[in-house]
């Protein structure tokens, strides 16, 4: 166990200057390591270490507004003054290209800044700042929390004109106050995509107003649970991506579903459905859905379950036979009908 920080520095220099690969695994007391970092003007930041270029003095810290200082300390969990300045600088730089996440956390209310790597349009790995607001499950108490009020002040000061590639919102309890809180955090932020995860989708006029207000963004709706608000789904004026994330199987008798007429209406509006909890039981519905998706001018996904008996009846009604390469029309079909069906099934 190394007890002197000077020994740590000497060992680092020897290994760094070695002409051949060299391993050195030793134990270092935490206090010794902290003294070494402090002596070398190095501080821990994120998952690594960064060298201090200029120190933050007492005067600069005292000039920080009280609520801003308290918010940074509270929500970033940073007690060291230099780390505080680094975090603040990182947050200021994040406005150029950032993601903003609003999500639940069972243990704390926090505001976090992280760096992650994503693929751009050319599949190149690029760095992006991720801003994360973690909320306690008891959302009804948010407006009464003084610290949460400071978070909103911090959000407005540092990200008044922020650009977020994607805003991700994951909430379990959806009510008017929750939507107002999310709106406050998003105020002044320009974004391209919105991911909204809802764990129980129940009729909520405020939520519909929220989606209507942000209808220009590409919306990805993630539904956890077994309740479907068809009126909400009908309210979307632009095509959206709808993902169901339910552990229940679609063929279980849950006492809820989307009827064929509503499904056809939503698909005709251009919405995409992934893992939708619907079992199509009419062969006419299959035909209608196929034609709608085939005629769509933009990419559209429809993932539904179809009873085997209904599917076989549909194939028979359309004079289609299974083959190893797909489906082929019967010989008595005309060439025009065969070509039409071939194009439709490929789509």
Tab-separated table of C-alpha atoms in Angstrom:
chain	number	residue	atom	x	y	z
A	1	UNK	CA	0.000	0.000	0.000
A	2	UNK	CA	1.520	3.291	-1.139
A	3	UNK	CA	1.312	5.922	1.591
A	4	UNK	CA	3.181	8.890	0.047
A	5	UNK	CA	1.808	10.868	-2.893
A	6	UNK	CA	5.389	11.546	-4.041
A	7	UNK	CA	5.791	7.787	-4.504
A	8	UNK	CA	2.690	7.741	-6.698
A	9	UNK	CA	4.162	10.489	-8.890
A	10	UNK	CA	7.531	8.720	-9.172
A	11	UNK	CA	5.879	5.431	-10.157
A	12	UNK	CA	3.759	7.198	-12.781
A	13	UNK	CA	6.841	8.814	-14.326
A	14	UNK	CA	8.784	5.528	-14.412
A	15	UNK	CA	5.972	3.595	-16.090
A	16	UNK	CA	5.262	6.458	-18.518
A	17	UNK	CA	8.924	6.588	-19.584
A	18	UNK	CA	9.259	2.833	-19.940
A	19	UNK	CA	10.383	1.709	-23.399
A	20	UNK	CA	8.286	-1.448	-23.227
A	21	UNK	CA	4.806	-2.225	-21.890
A	22	UNK	CA	4.868	-2.403	-18.116
A	23	UNK	CA	2.152	-3.212	-15.568
A	24	UNK	CA	2.010	-1.926	-12.013
A	25	UNK	CA	-0.900	-2.841	-9.737
A	26	UNK	CA	-0.574	-1.457	-6.208
A	27	UNK	CA	-2.870	-0.307	-3.450
A	28	UNK	CA	-3.012	3.415	-2.691
A	29	UNK	CA	-4.622	4.963	0.352
A	30	UNK	CA	-7.569	7.180	-0.593
A	31	UNK	CA	-6.112	10.109	1.354
A	32	UNK	CA	-2.761	9.626	-0.420
A	33	UNK	CA	-4.440	9.550	-3.829
A	34	UNK	CA	-6.473	12.676	-3.052
A	35	UNK	CA	-3.280	14.467	-1.964
A	36	UNK	CA	-1.576	13.409	-5.188
A	37	UNK	CA	-4.458	14.739	-7.336
A	38	UNK	CA	-4.510	17.991	-5.402
A	39	UNK	CA	-0.741	18.475	-5.699
A	40	UNK	CA	-0.867	17.880	-9.454
A	41	UNK	CA	-3.915	20.157	-9.947
A	42	UNK	CA	-5.953	17.197	-11.162
A	43	UNK	CA	-9.556	16.524	-10.220
A	44	UNK	CA	-11.977	13.714	-10.864
A	45	UNK	CA	-14.604	14.569	-13.469
A	46	UNK	CA	-17.209	12.092	-14.698
A	47	UNK	CA	-15.589	8.704	-15.185
A	48	UNK	CA	-12.040	10.046	-15.480
A	49	UNK	CA	-9.684	12.830	-14.454
A	50	UNK	CA	-9.028	16.263	-15.863
A	51	UNK	CA	-6.149	18.685	-15.221
A	52	UNK	CA	-6.993	22.011	-13.645
A	53	UNK	CA	-5.983	24.928	-15.862
A	54	UNK	CA	-7.030	27.800	-13.676
A	55	UNK	CA	-8.382	27.836	-10.157
A	56	UNK	CA	-11.636	29.330	-9.011
A	57	UNK	CA	-10.956	31.940	-6.343
A	58	UNK	CA	-13.103	33.022	-3.407
A	59	UNK	CA	-14.260	36.229	-5.084
A	60	UNK	CA	-15.636	34.450	-8.170
A	61	UNK	CA	-17.525	31.965	-6.021
A	62	UNK	CA	-19.028	34.699	-3.859
A	63	UNK	CA	-20.244	36.529	-6.966
A	64	UNK	CA	-22.382	33.557	-7.977
A	65	UNK	CA	-26.091	34.146	-7.260
A	66	UNK	CA	-27.119	32.276	-4.142
A	67	UNK	CA	-29.886	30.226	-5.724
A	68	UNK	CA	-27.677	29.295	-8.681
A	69	UNK	CA	-24.834	28.240	-6.398
A	70	UNK	CA	-27.168	26.205	-4.186
A	71	UNK	CA	-28.790	24.584	-7.204
A	72	UNK	CA	-25.458	23.515	-8.655
A	73	UNK	CA	-24.371	22.071	-5.331
A	74	UNK	CA	-27.697	20.327	-4.754
A	75	UNK	CA	-28.401	18.930	-8.185
A	76	UNK	CA	-24.920	18.124	-9.380
A	77	UNK	CA	-23.712	16.776	-6.055
A	78	UNK	CA	-20.457	18.705	-6.402
A	79	UNK	CA	-18.812	20.061	-3.264
A	80	UNK	CA	-15.403	20.967	-4.639
A	81	UNK	CA	-15.274	24.524	-5.987
A	82	UNK	CA	-13.203	23.707	-9.023
A	83	UNK	CA	-15.498	20.844	-9.908
A	84	UNK	CA	-18.344	23.302	-9.513
A	85	UNK	CA	-16.805	25.623	-12.079
A	86	UNK	CA	-16.100	22.774	-14.488
A	87	UNK	CA	-19.674	21.596	-14.190
A	88	UNK	CA	-21.016	25.085	-14.778
A	89	UNK	CA	-18.794	25.512	-17.847
A	90	UNK	CA	-19.864	22.138	-19.179
A	91	UNK	CA	-23.499	23.087	-18.768
A	92	UNK	CA	-22.963	26.359	-20.604
A	93	UNK	CA	-21.273	24.540	-23.487
A	94	UNK	CA	-24.063	21.988	-23.602
A	95	UNK	CA	-26.502	24.404	-25.227
A	96	UNK	CA	-24.882	23.826	-28.622
A	97	UNK	CA	-25.854	20.168	-28.914
A	98	UNK	CA	-27.574	18.404	-26.068
A	99	UNK	CA	-30.237	15.931	-25.080
A	100	UNK	CA	-32.561	16.762	-22.210
A	101	UNK	CA	-33.966	13.875	-20.176
A	102	UNK	CA	-36.754	14.103	-17.615
A	103	UNK	CA	-37.030	10.822	-15.754
A	104	UNK	CA	-37.946	9.193	-12.452
A	105	UNK	CA	-35.595	8.296	-9.657
A	106	UNK	CA	-36.830	6.562	-6.519
A	107	UNK	CA	-34.182	8.029	-4.265
A	108	UNK	CA	-33.592	11.655	-5.173
A	109	UNK	CA	-34.437	14.770	-7.093
A	110	UNK	CA	-31.382	15.794	-9.089
A	111	UNK	CA	-30.122	17.647	-12.123
A	112	UNK	CA	-27.270	15.857	-13.830
A	113	UNK	CA	-24.902	16.480	-16.729
A	114	UNK	CA	-23.314	13.552	-18.516
A	115	UNK	CA	-21.309	12.997	-21.661
A	116	UNK	CA	-22.318	10.160	-23.954
A	117	UNK	CA	-21.320	9.049	-27.424
A	118	UNK	CA	-23.875	8.588	-30.202
A	119	UNK	CA	-23.834	7.872	-33.927
A	120	UNK	CA	-24.514	10.771	-36.254
A	121	UNK	CA	-26.228	10.581	-39.645
A	122	UNK	CA	-22.985	9.323	-41.189
A	123	UNK	CA	-22.597	6.651	-38.490
A	124	UNK	CA	-19.646	8.506	-36.999
A	125	UNK	CA	-19.207	8.447	-33.236
A	126	UNK	CA	-19.755	11.940	-31.846
A	127	UNK	CA	-19.858	13.320	-28.327
A	128	UNK	CA	-23.081	14.729	-26.974
A	129	UNK	CA	-23.944	16.272	-23.648
A	130	UNK	CA	-26.908	14.673	-21.874
A	131	UNK	CA	-28.829	16.805	-19.404
A	132	UNK	CA	-30.883	14.753	-16.998
A	133	UNK	CA	-33.525	15.831	-14.493
A	134	UNK	CA	-34.297	13.014	-12.074
A	135	UNK	CA	-37.559	13.284	-10.190
A	136	UNK	CA	-38.833	11.583	-7.084
A	137	UNK	CA	-41.944	9.436	-7.578
A	138	UNK	CA	-44.083	11.785	-5.486
A	139	UNK	CA	-44.583	14.302	-8.264
A	140	UNK	CA	-47.385	16.138	-6.477
A	141	UNK	CA	-44.900	17.635	-4.013
A	142	UNK	CA	-42.663	19.206	-6.635
A	143	UNK	CA	-44.254	22.631	-6.660
A	144	UNK	CA	-43.872	22.879	-2.876
A	145	UNK	CA	-40.155	22.117	-2.896
A	146	UNK	CA	-37.926	25.184	-2.690
A	147	UNK	CA	-35.038	23.296	-4.266
A	148	UNK	CA	-37.172	22.354	-7.238
A	149	UNK	CA	-37.990	26.026	-7.739
A	150	UNK	CA	-34.240	26.646	-7.835
A	151	UNK	CA	-33.911	23.936	-10.471
A	152	UNK	CA	-36.339	25.784	-12.731
A	153	UNK	CA	-34.374	29.012	-12.194
A	154	UNK	CA	-31.174	27.170	-13.065
A	155	UNK	CA	-32.805	25.690	-16.155
A	156	UNK	CA	-33.919	29.105	-17.402
A	157	UNK	CA	-30.593	30.805	-16.748
A	158	UNK	CA	-28.294	28.275	-18.345
A	159	UNK	CA	-30.530	26.870	-21.073
A	160	UNK	CA	-32.863	29.682	-22.035
A	161	UNK	CA	-32.063	29.112	-25.703
A	162	UNK	CA	-30.831	25.549	-25.568
A	163	UNK	CA	-31.053	23.215	-28.553
A	164	UNK	CA	-31.804	19.596	-27.733
A	165	UNK	CA	-31.639	16.907	-30.390
A	166	UNK	CA	-34.037	14.842	-28.315
A	167	UNK	CA	-36.100	15.416	-25.185
A	168	UNK	CA	-36.966	12.221	-23.309
A	169	UNK	CA	-39.710	12.297	-20.687
A	170	UNK	CA	-40.454	9.243	-18.551
A	171	UNK	CA	-43.203	9.753	-15.968
A	172	UNK	CA	-45.400	7.311	-14.067
A	173	UNK	CA	-48.023	9.687	-12.715
A	174	UNK	CA	-49.565	11.894	-15.367
A	175	UNK	CA	-51.682	14.756	-14.081
A	176	UNK	CA	-51.994	18.459	-14.737
A	177	UNK	CA	-49.283	19.477	-12.275
A	178	UNK	CA	-46.835	16.995	-13.768
A	179	UNK	CA	-47.366	18.368	-17.266
A	180	UNK	CA	-46.886	21.919	-15.989
A	181	UNK	CA	-43.573	20.935	-14.393
A	182	UNK	CA	-42.329	19.387	-17.629
A	183	UNK	CA	-43.428	22.454	-19.577
A	184	UNK	CA	-41.456	24.685	-17.211
A	185	UNK	CA	-38.291	22.668	-17.751
A	186	UNK	CA	-38.723	22.699	-21.531
A	187	UNK	CA	-39.405	26.432	-21.774
A	188	UNK	CA	-37.079	28.122	-24.238
A	189	UNK	CA	-35.578	24.843	-25.434
A	190	UNK	CA	-35.619	24.093	-29.168
A	191	UNK	CA	-35.758	20.393	-29.938
A	192	UNK	CA	-36.222	18.014	-32.836
A	193	UNK	CA	-37.557	14.828	-31.248
A	194	UNK	CA	-39.652	14.126	-28.170
A	195	UNK	CA	-39.740	10.720	-26.458
A	196	UNK	CA	-42.658	10.529	-24.036
A	197	UNK	CA	-43.044	7.393	-21.926
A	198	UNK	CA	-46.387	7.000	-20.175
A	199	UNK	CA	-46.913	4.212	-17.686
A	200	UNK	CA	-50.686	4.535	-17.452
A	201	UNK	CA	-52.343	6.257	-20.363
A	202	UNK	CA	-55.625	7.638	-19.051
A	203	UNK	CA	-57.729	10.479	-20.449
A	204	UNK	CA	-55.956	13.729	-19.646
A	205	UNK	CA	-56.873	17.008	-21.304
A	206	UNK	CA	-53.659	18.698	-20.153
A	207	UNK	CA	-51.556	15.982	-21.761
A	208	UNK	CA	-53.414	16.373	-25.053
A	209	UNK	CA	-52.775	20.114	-24.918
A	210	UNK	CA	-49.083	19.420	-24.298
A	211	UNK	CA	-48.787	17.212	-27.377
A	212	UNK	CA	-50.744	19.706	-29.452
A	213	UNK	CA	-48.421	22.530	-28.392
A	214	UNK	CA	-45.359	20.547	-29.480
A	215	UNK	CA	-46.860	19.027	-32.603
A	216	UNK	CA	-44.026	20.274	-34.813
A	217	UNK	CA	-41.541	17.887	-33.187
A	218	UNK	CA	-41.183	14.245	-34.157
A	219	UNK	CA	-42.969	12.380	-31.373
A	220	UNK	CA	-42.162	8.894	-30.115
A	221	UNK	CA	-44.804	7.746	-27.633
A	222	UNK	CA	-43.904	4.827	-25.357
A	223	UNK	CA	-46.883	3.345	-23.524
A	224	UNK	CA	-46.310	1.113	-20.500
A	225	UNK	CA	-49.523	-0.520	-19.309
A	226	UNK	CA	-52.856	-1.787	-20.471
A	227	UNK	CA	-55.071	1.265	-20.885
A	228	UNK	CA	-55.608	2.921	-24.232
A	229	UNK	CA	-56.840	6.499	-24.629
A	230	UNK	CA	-58.144	6.401	-28.193
A	231	UNK	CA	-59.195	10.053	-28.072
A	232	UNK	CA	-55.615	11.024	-27.279
A	233	UNK	CA	-54.299	8.925	-30.151
A	234	UNK	CA	-56.829	10.543	-32.482
A	235	UNK	CA	-55.709	14.022	-31.406
A	236	UNK	CA	-52.298	13.784	-33.094
A	237	UNK	CA	-52.292	15.751	-36.331
A	238	UNK	CA	-48.853	14.561	-37.492
A	239	UNK	CA	-47.689	10.955	-37.896
A	240	UNK	CA	-46.053	9.669	-34.713
A	241	UNK	CA	-44.277	6.509	-33.568
A	242	UNK	CA	-46.245	4.576	-30.928
A	243	UNK	CA	-44.522	1.809	-28.973
A	244	UNK	CA	-46.296	-0.422	-26.474
A	245	UNK	CA	-44.105	-1.849	-23.748
A	246	UNK	CA	-46.418	-4.177	-21.888
A	247	UNK	CA	-45.523	-7.538	-20.395
A	248	UNK	CA	-49.045	-8.775	-21.121
A	249	UNK	CA	-49.506	-10.866	-24.228
A	250	UNK	CA	-51.886	-9.399	-26.800
A	251	UNK	CA	-53.973	-12.581	-26.904
A	252	UNK	CA	-54.731	-12.451	-23.179
A	253	UNK	CA	-58.221	-11.385	-22.181
A	254	UNK	CA	-57.443	-8.012	-20.624
A	255	UNK	CA	-60.805	-6.420	-21.244
A	256	UNK	CA	-59.356	-3.691	-23.446
A	257	UNK	CA	-58.223	-3.289	-27.028
A	258	UNK	CA	-58.380	-0.992	-30.029
A	259	UNK	CA	-61.190	-1.910	-32.360
A	260	UNK	CA	-60.589	-2.347	-36.069
A	261	UNK	CA	-62.191	0.949	-37.080
A	262	UNK	CA	-59.981	2.997	-34.762
A	263	UNK	CA	-56.863	1.083	-35.815
A	264	UNK	CA	-57.596	1.651	-39.497
A	265	UNK	CA	-58.233	5.350	-38.860
A	266	UNK	CA	-54.939	5.779	-36.982
A	267	UNK	CA	-52.924	3.881	-39.588
A	268	UNK	CA	-54.529	5.928	-42.361
A	269	UNK	CA	-53.284	9.068	-40.586
A	270	UNK	CA	-49.737	7.780	-40.994
A	271	UNK	CA	-49.022	6.651	-37.416
A	272	UNK	CA	-46.627	3.749	-36.874
A	273	UNK	CA	-47.395	1.081	-34.278
A	274	UNK	CA	-44.798	-1.141	-32.645
A	275	UNK	CA	-45.871	-4.161	-30.559
A	276	UNK	CA	-49.429	-2.902	-30.518
A	277	UNK	CA	-51.700	-4.934	-28.159
A	278	UNK	CA	-54.258	-5.730	-30.838
A	279	UNK	CA	-55.305	-9.032	-32.348
A	280	UNK	CA	-56.788	-8.576	-35.822
A	281	UNK	CA	-59.743	-10.930	-36.170
A	282	UNK	CA	-61.236	-9.850	-39.510
A	283	UNK	CA	-59.648	-10.653	-42.859
A	284	UNK	CA	-61.104	-7.451	-44.308
A	285	UNK	CA	-59.071	-5.468	-41.768
A	286	UNK	CA	-55.862	-7.154	-42.931
A	287	UNK	CA	-56.551	-6.200	-46.526
A	288	UNK	CA	-57.352	-2.590	-45.639
A	289	UNK	CA	-54.228	-2.194	-43.488
A	290	UNK	CA	-51.999	-3.680	-46.185
A	291	UNK	CA	-53.309	-1.281	-48.798
A	292	UNK	CA	-52.912	1.753	-46.516
A	293	UNK	CA	-49.299	0.948	-45.612
A	294	UNK	CA	-48.437	0.072	-49.220
A	295	UNK	CA	-49.752	3.440	-50.413
A	296	UNK	CA	-48.009	5.442	-47.676
A	297	UNK	CA	-45.672	8.153	-48.968
A	298	UNK	CA	-43.385	7.910	-45.925
A	299	UNK	CA	-41.945	4.915	-44.036
A	300	UNK	CA	-44.580	3.404	-41.790
A	301	UNK	CA	-44.466	0.445	-39.408
A	302	UNK	CA	-47.420	-1.688	-38.314
A	303	UNK	CA	-46.753	-4.513	-35.870
A	304	UNK	CA	-49.939	-6.411	-34.962
A	305	UNK	CA	-50.911	-9.971	-34.129
A	306	UNK	CA	-53.217	-11.872	-36.469
A	307	UNK	CA	-54.988	-15.096	-35.586
A	308	UNK	CA	-53.656	-17.969	-37.677
A	309	UNK	CA	-57.133	-19.000	-38.770
A	310	UNK	CA	-57.953	-15.431	-39.807
A	311	UNK	CA	-54.673	-15.127	-41.709
A	312	UNK	CA	-55.237	-18.387	-43.560
A	313	UNK	CA	-58.770	-17.283	-44.410
A	314	UNK	CA	-57.381	-13.980	-45.680
A	315	UNK	CA	-54.879	-15.753	-47.946
A	316	UNK	CA	-57.579	-18.043	-49.263
A	317	UNK	CA	-59.976	-15.151	-49.914
A	318	UNK	CA	-57.262	-13.357	-51.892
A	319	UNK	CA	-56.334	-16.543	-53.773
A	320	UNK	CA	-52.796	-16.490	-52.379
A	321	UNK	CA	-50.691	-19.575	-51.678
A	322	UNK	CA	-47.689	-19.971	-49.379
A	323	UNK	CA	-44.362	-20.708	-51.052
A	324	UNK	CA	-40.773	-20.888	-49.851
A	325	UNK	CA	-40.132	-17.394	-51.202
A	326	UNK	CA	-43.295	-15.801	-49.847
A	327	UNK	CA	-46.792	-15.777	-51.313
A	328	UNK	CA	-47.864	-16.348	-54.903
A	329	UNK	CA	-51.272	-15.708	-56.450
A	330	UNK	CA	-53.209	-18.593	-57.929
A	331	UNK	CA	-52.833	-19.256	-61.639
A	332	UNK	CA	-56.344	-18.078	-62.401
A	333	UNK	CA	-55.418	-14.554	-61.285
A	334	UNK	CA	-54.700	-12.076	-64.046
A	335	UNK	CA	-51.176	-10.709	-64.497
A	336	UNK	CA	-52.319	-7.253	-63.402
A	337	UNK	CA	-53.845	-8.577	-60.181
A	338	UNK	CA	-50.761	-10.693	-59.513
A	339	UNK	CA	-48.427	-7.730	-60.033
A	340	UNK	CA	-50.562	-5.537	-57.752
A	341	UNK	CA	-50.496	-8.105	-54.972
A	342	UNK	CA	-46.789	-8.694	-55.377
A	343	UNK	CA	-46.080	-4.972	-54.913
A	344	UNK	CA	-48.483	-4.715	-51.968
A	345	UNK	CA	-47.007	-7.658	-50.070
A	346	UNK	CA	-43.454	-6.423	-50.658
A	347	UNK	CA	-44.395	-3.082	-49.104
